[in-house]
Amino acid sequence: MNPGGAILGSLGRRRLVWALGLAICFAPTIQAASVQDIANTDWGEQLVRFFSFRDASLRYALVGSVLLGLSCGLLGSFIVVRRMALVGDALSHAVLPGVALGFLWNMSKDPWAIFVGAVVAGLAGTAMVSALTRTTRLKEDTALGLVLATFFAVGICLVTMIQRLPTGNKSGLDKFLFGQAAALGGDDVSLMAIVTLVAVTLVGLFYKELLATSFDPGFARSSGIPAEWVHHGLMLMLAASTVIALQAVGVVLVSAMLITPAATAYLLTDRMHRMLLLASGCGVLAGVTGAFFSFVGRGLPTGPLMVIGASTVFTCAYFMGPRHGVIARWWRHRQSAARTERENTLKALYHIWENGGFRDVGTTLADLAERRKETIDEALGRSRMLAGHGFATVDSNVVYFTPEGRQRAAEIVRNHRLWELYLTNSANIAPDHVHDDAERIEHVLGETVVRELERRLNYATVDPHGKSIPGPRDIHRDAAVRGGDGGVRNPEETS
Amino acid sequence: MSGTENQAAPLEIHDLTVAYHKKPVLWGVDLEVPAGQLIGIIGPNGAGKSTLIKACMGLLPMQSGWVKVFGQSLKEVPTRVGYVPQRESVDWDFPVNVMDVVLMGRYGRLGLFRRPSKVDRNVARDCLDRVKMLPYANRQISNLSGGQQQRVFLARALAQQADLYFMDEPFAGVDAATEAAIVTVLRELRNQGKTLIVVHHDLPTAKQYFDSLLLLNMNVVAFGPTAEVFTAEQLQRTYGGRLTILSEVASVLGAGNGGVNL
Amino acid sequence: MNELIPAFDWHQVMVAPWTEDLELFGWIGLMGLLVTASCGLVGNYLILRRMALMGDAVSHSVLPGLVIAFLWSGSRGTWPMFAGALVAGVTTTLLIDAIHRRTRVKQDAAIGIAFSTLFAIGMLLTSIYSQQVDLDAECVLYGEIAFVPLEPMVTLGGVEIGPVSLVRMAGVLLVVGLLIIAFYKELLVASFDDGLARAMGINPAWVHHGLMAILSIVVVSAFEAVGAILVIAMLILPGATASLITRRLSHMHAIVLVHALLSAWLGVSLEVWLDCSIGAAMVVGGAAVFAVVWAVIAWLNHLHTSQRPPSPTSTNDL
């Protein structure tokens, strides 16, 4: 595994098959020096070196990336749920002129001067966005893009001017653009620690206010929570945590460290406090992986690596998230489709039985196929599926209900007919219009709703089409008295 | 609460004017609401019904006039006022469960730095029970139906334990069972001496539900007991010709103040 | 400070670029004009359709398309570049849709995730294959508009027309202009009212994808000149300035062209004076134009409101 592989992997998972093929073609043909370096790396040794805290600069890089992941994930969660993700983007680009001015303050990379300059510039940027949307008819997206690019351009002007100066040439300001975790110093890390500590404390103290204003700002204000102040405080902390992340991630990509870990957590949980924890976790994971690969890759920019790390985690959550992941959704959809299919087969069997189509105690596959308008093979497949769930047994070409199957079938038919009756009686829908709706609803009606329907319909026994609605006694009698009735067949007895 | 505070009207509005982008939406509203009534606000679309509520709650800037709640400004008595915003105003995918939302009703009373206590949780649970949503306390809010969401909002307002309630279209898009349940809760509150001001859009039920009606169309057309106000003539004045004149003038004013037009 | 901001020499800054140094700055100014004009024309539609941040996303995410296209073809030719940009543009839209349609992540976060991922991949490929790609971090950020006059000239029938990238940009502007003229009505309707467009038999989805394709092409052609992030400014600033002044689309297009001219001119002067990145200087010039327009309009508004005759309450008696 090498970083090149990781990138390709990330692309491929996003179904960019073309890109995967393309890049695979390249990997062997191009022997870039840095790629070879990476390929020749002794991974175990590098891992030990990176995480052993022996080397001062590595220690700073590791601690720094943990801190930035923590603070970005924490604050990013709030901007994701407030739908302000792109405000984070604008903010992070807008800090650049502040970085340059902070450098000009005493012509050195004094972390504090740069921090103050950048925070002020970031806040000026967000203030300008709201001034633009308030005083002109420009929409928020336009204002965001405008401020983002304008501030960034001013920043680039200043940075290029500084680099022209004799002292500015080796200023290392270019590190602020794409990030270099290895360039972190002790001062930088202590600044990061302070900001992270403040962020964690403030979120802890004002969690209630942050939650209420994020969910429903109008209600929060009406109950006396100073929503504007919470907003301004959040923006200030956001600017501060963006700025401390700058040196490691870079101006261009720092917004991704705010958005991606938080969005990952958003896919994994339904509670805000868990989202905060998970987002910080994902942020730390992405930060450390990025710093590590940047260290191994010798001079590869850290920012892109951290972002790719974060995106990889997001991709995993996107596909494999337990509740909101694409695979989980697809699986649930499939499960419910399969269940619907089973229940429809059961219903068909019930209808055959009801119409006296059961010979002795079961029905032939041919009858079932006829009823469902299918081939015999399909009917066999469906019956086997029922058998797999214990609802039926299949013997040569005859299908038998098990007691459970009979019970379930009666329930489905009851649901269907109850719903038809309910729609005709209570919603005044013509009897010939209710079937399709009932076809869908019969599979999802829960027991409590069924009880309620029965009560409202005065325990009616006949549906709008004149067919009898199976009552609780019809359903449970068969299950209780095994094989007592023509419709039910105990498997043992048949053999 | 005793003495002078209780004698002051729950809500008094004087010469209230609200404008969006310099286009007036409410003009010179004067209103004094008596205590212990269930009051409906009705009027055509764009008449400023929600605007009136939001302006009373201090959520919109006023161009002129003032609003007093129990004789004081809202900032002095925030805990005496409860609010049910429109259901569409929030993101129902937000990562909170039903209990979290209802607990938010307690935040105003808690003040800074304090966490909801066991007492608050019990209050929230009672409120959920009153709207028959207690079994759903641990559900994520996106898994609720529209009617259930509305009941959660109502429970949150109940948890505020206020004396004056503003409700913005609580009956919009809910099923009949929820509508009946909400009406029951509103009447209970009224019988406890609370004042409720409810934006409503359905005329036939308005007559049934409310003690008093406020007919609104950019300003107060009529306000009084339902039996007196709910007349063909008044409704005609609310929904009829006046609308066109006022909105024409408003759009002229809006255009005049709205900056450069080429 | 004196080192940082050189003395302002009127002749050198305002006159010389267009007289003695025309050979050098003429091409640069013209290139700036072409870039800003084509970006601005497309940007008008982005602003109208509230898709300004799609411009942000696409301008970041063409980078991996560009790098892979260069690696694939081994050259910096026009066609591989366009192909890479188109694929990258389409990928961005698909990714954003895949994230926000299939999960509960909202569109703004989806945009942020998609473009930052693609841009990060692009940056990483750039650093790994820096020898092969001939693109470096500087170019990605600042663009290479300063090198336009040094490029090989395109000759047509023995006559030198201009540097390669300038001719390409001119071609793109021509195509954008022709498309806008040809589909003016359709674009207008589809941008204002999806329902009406559908009723008139215009498929809004096609308009959207067509616009995204044009956006990718324009962005990638401008990319080399001004870099990934400054492109956003070129897309939004002219249109934003225009929409402060007028609400009519045809007037907006005209104002965009004027704005492009002003920002190219101001940009060159600013660069000559301050010796900074030309691309960034052009954006700063354009932003200055925007700021002036904003201030003037605010002032006019102020004059207007201070002598407002009718008060709302007095008209209440009607």
Coordinates of N, CA and C in Angstrom, one line a residue, chain A residues 16 26 37 74 77 124 135 140 156 167 228 241 279 333 339 372 460 473 488:
Chain A
L16 N -15.2 6.1 -9.9 CA -14.6 6.7 -11.1 C -13.8 5.6 -11.7
F26 N -0.7 4.3 -15.4 CA 0.4 5.2 -15.2 C 1.4 4.7 -14.2
D37 N 10.6 6.6 -3.7 CA 10.9 6.8 -2.3 C 9.8 6.1 -1.5
L74 N -15.1 19.3 15.9 CA -16.1 19.8 16.9 C -16.9 20.9 16.4
S77 N -19.1 20.3 13.1 CA -20.4 19.7 13.3 C -21.5 20.7 13.3
A124 N -13.8 39.6 9.2 CA -14.1 40.7 8.3 C -14.8 40.1 7.0
T135 N -27.5 44.5 2.3 CA -27.7 45.8 1.6 C -27.9 45.7 0.1
E140 N -27.0 34.8 -1.1 CA -25.9 34.4 -0.2 C -24.8 33.7 -0.9
I156 N -3.2 36.8 -2.0 CA -2.2 36.3 -3.0 C -1.3 37.5 -3.4
T167 N 13.8 39.5 2.7 CA 13.5 38.7 3.8 C 12.3 37.7 3.6
E228 N -27.9 35.7 18.3 CA -26.9 36.5 17.5 C -25.5 36.3 18.2
S241 N -10.2 28.2 14.8 CA -9.8 26.9 14.6 C -9.4 26.7 13.1
A279 N -17.3 13.3 15.1 CA -16.7 14.2 14.2 C -15.3 14.5 14.6
H333 N -34.1 -1.8 1.7 CA -35.0 -1.8 0.6 C -35.2 -3.2 0.0
R339 N -39.7 -9.2 1.5 CA -40.8 -9.5 2.4 C -42.1 -9.4 1.7
R372 N -50.8 -16.4 -9.6 CA -49.9 -15.2 -9.6 C -49.5 -14.9 -11.1
A460 N -65.8 -5.1 11.9 CA -66.6 -5.6 10.7 C -66.0 -6.9 10.2
R473 N -59.8 -14.7 15.7 CA -60.0 -16.1 15.9 C -59.6 -17.0 14.7
V488 N -54.4 -26.1 6.9 CA -53.1 -26.2 7.5 C -52.6 -27.7 7.5

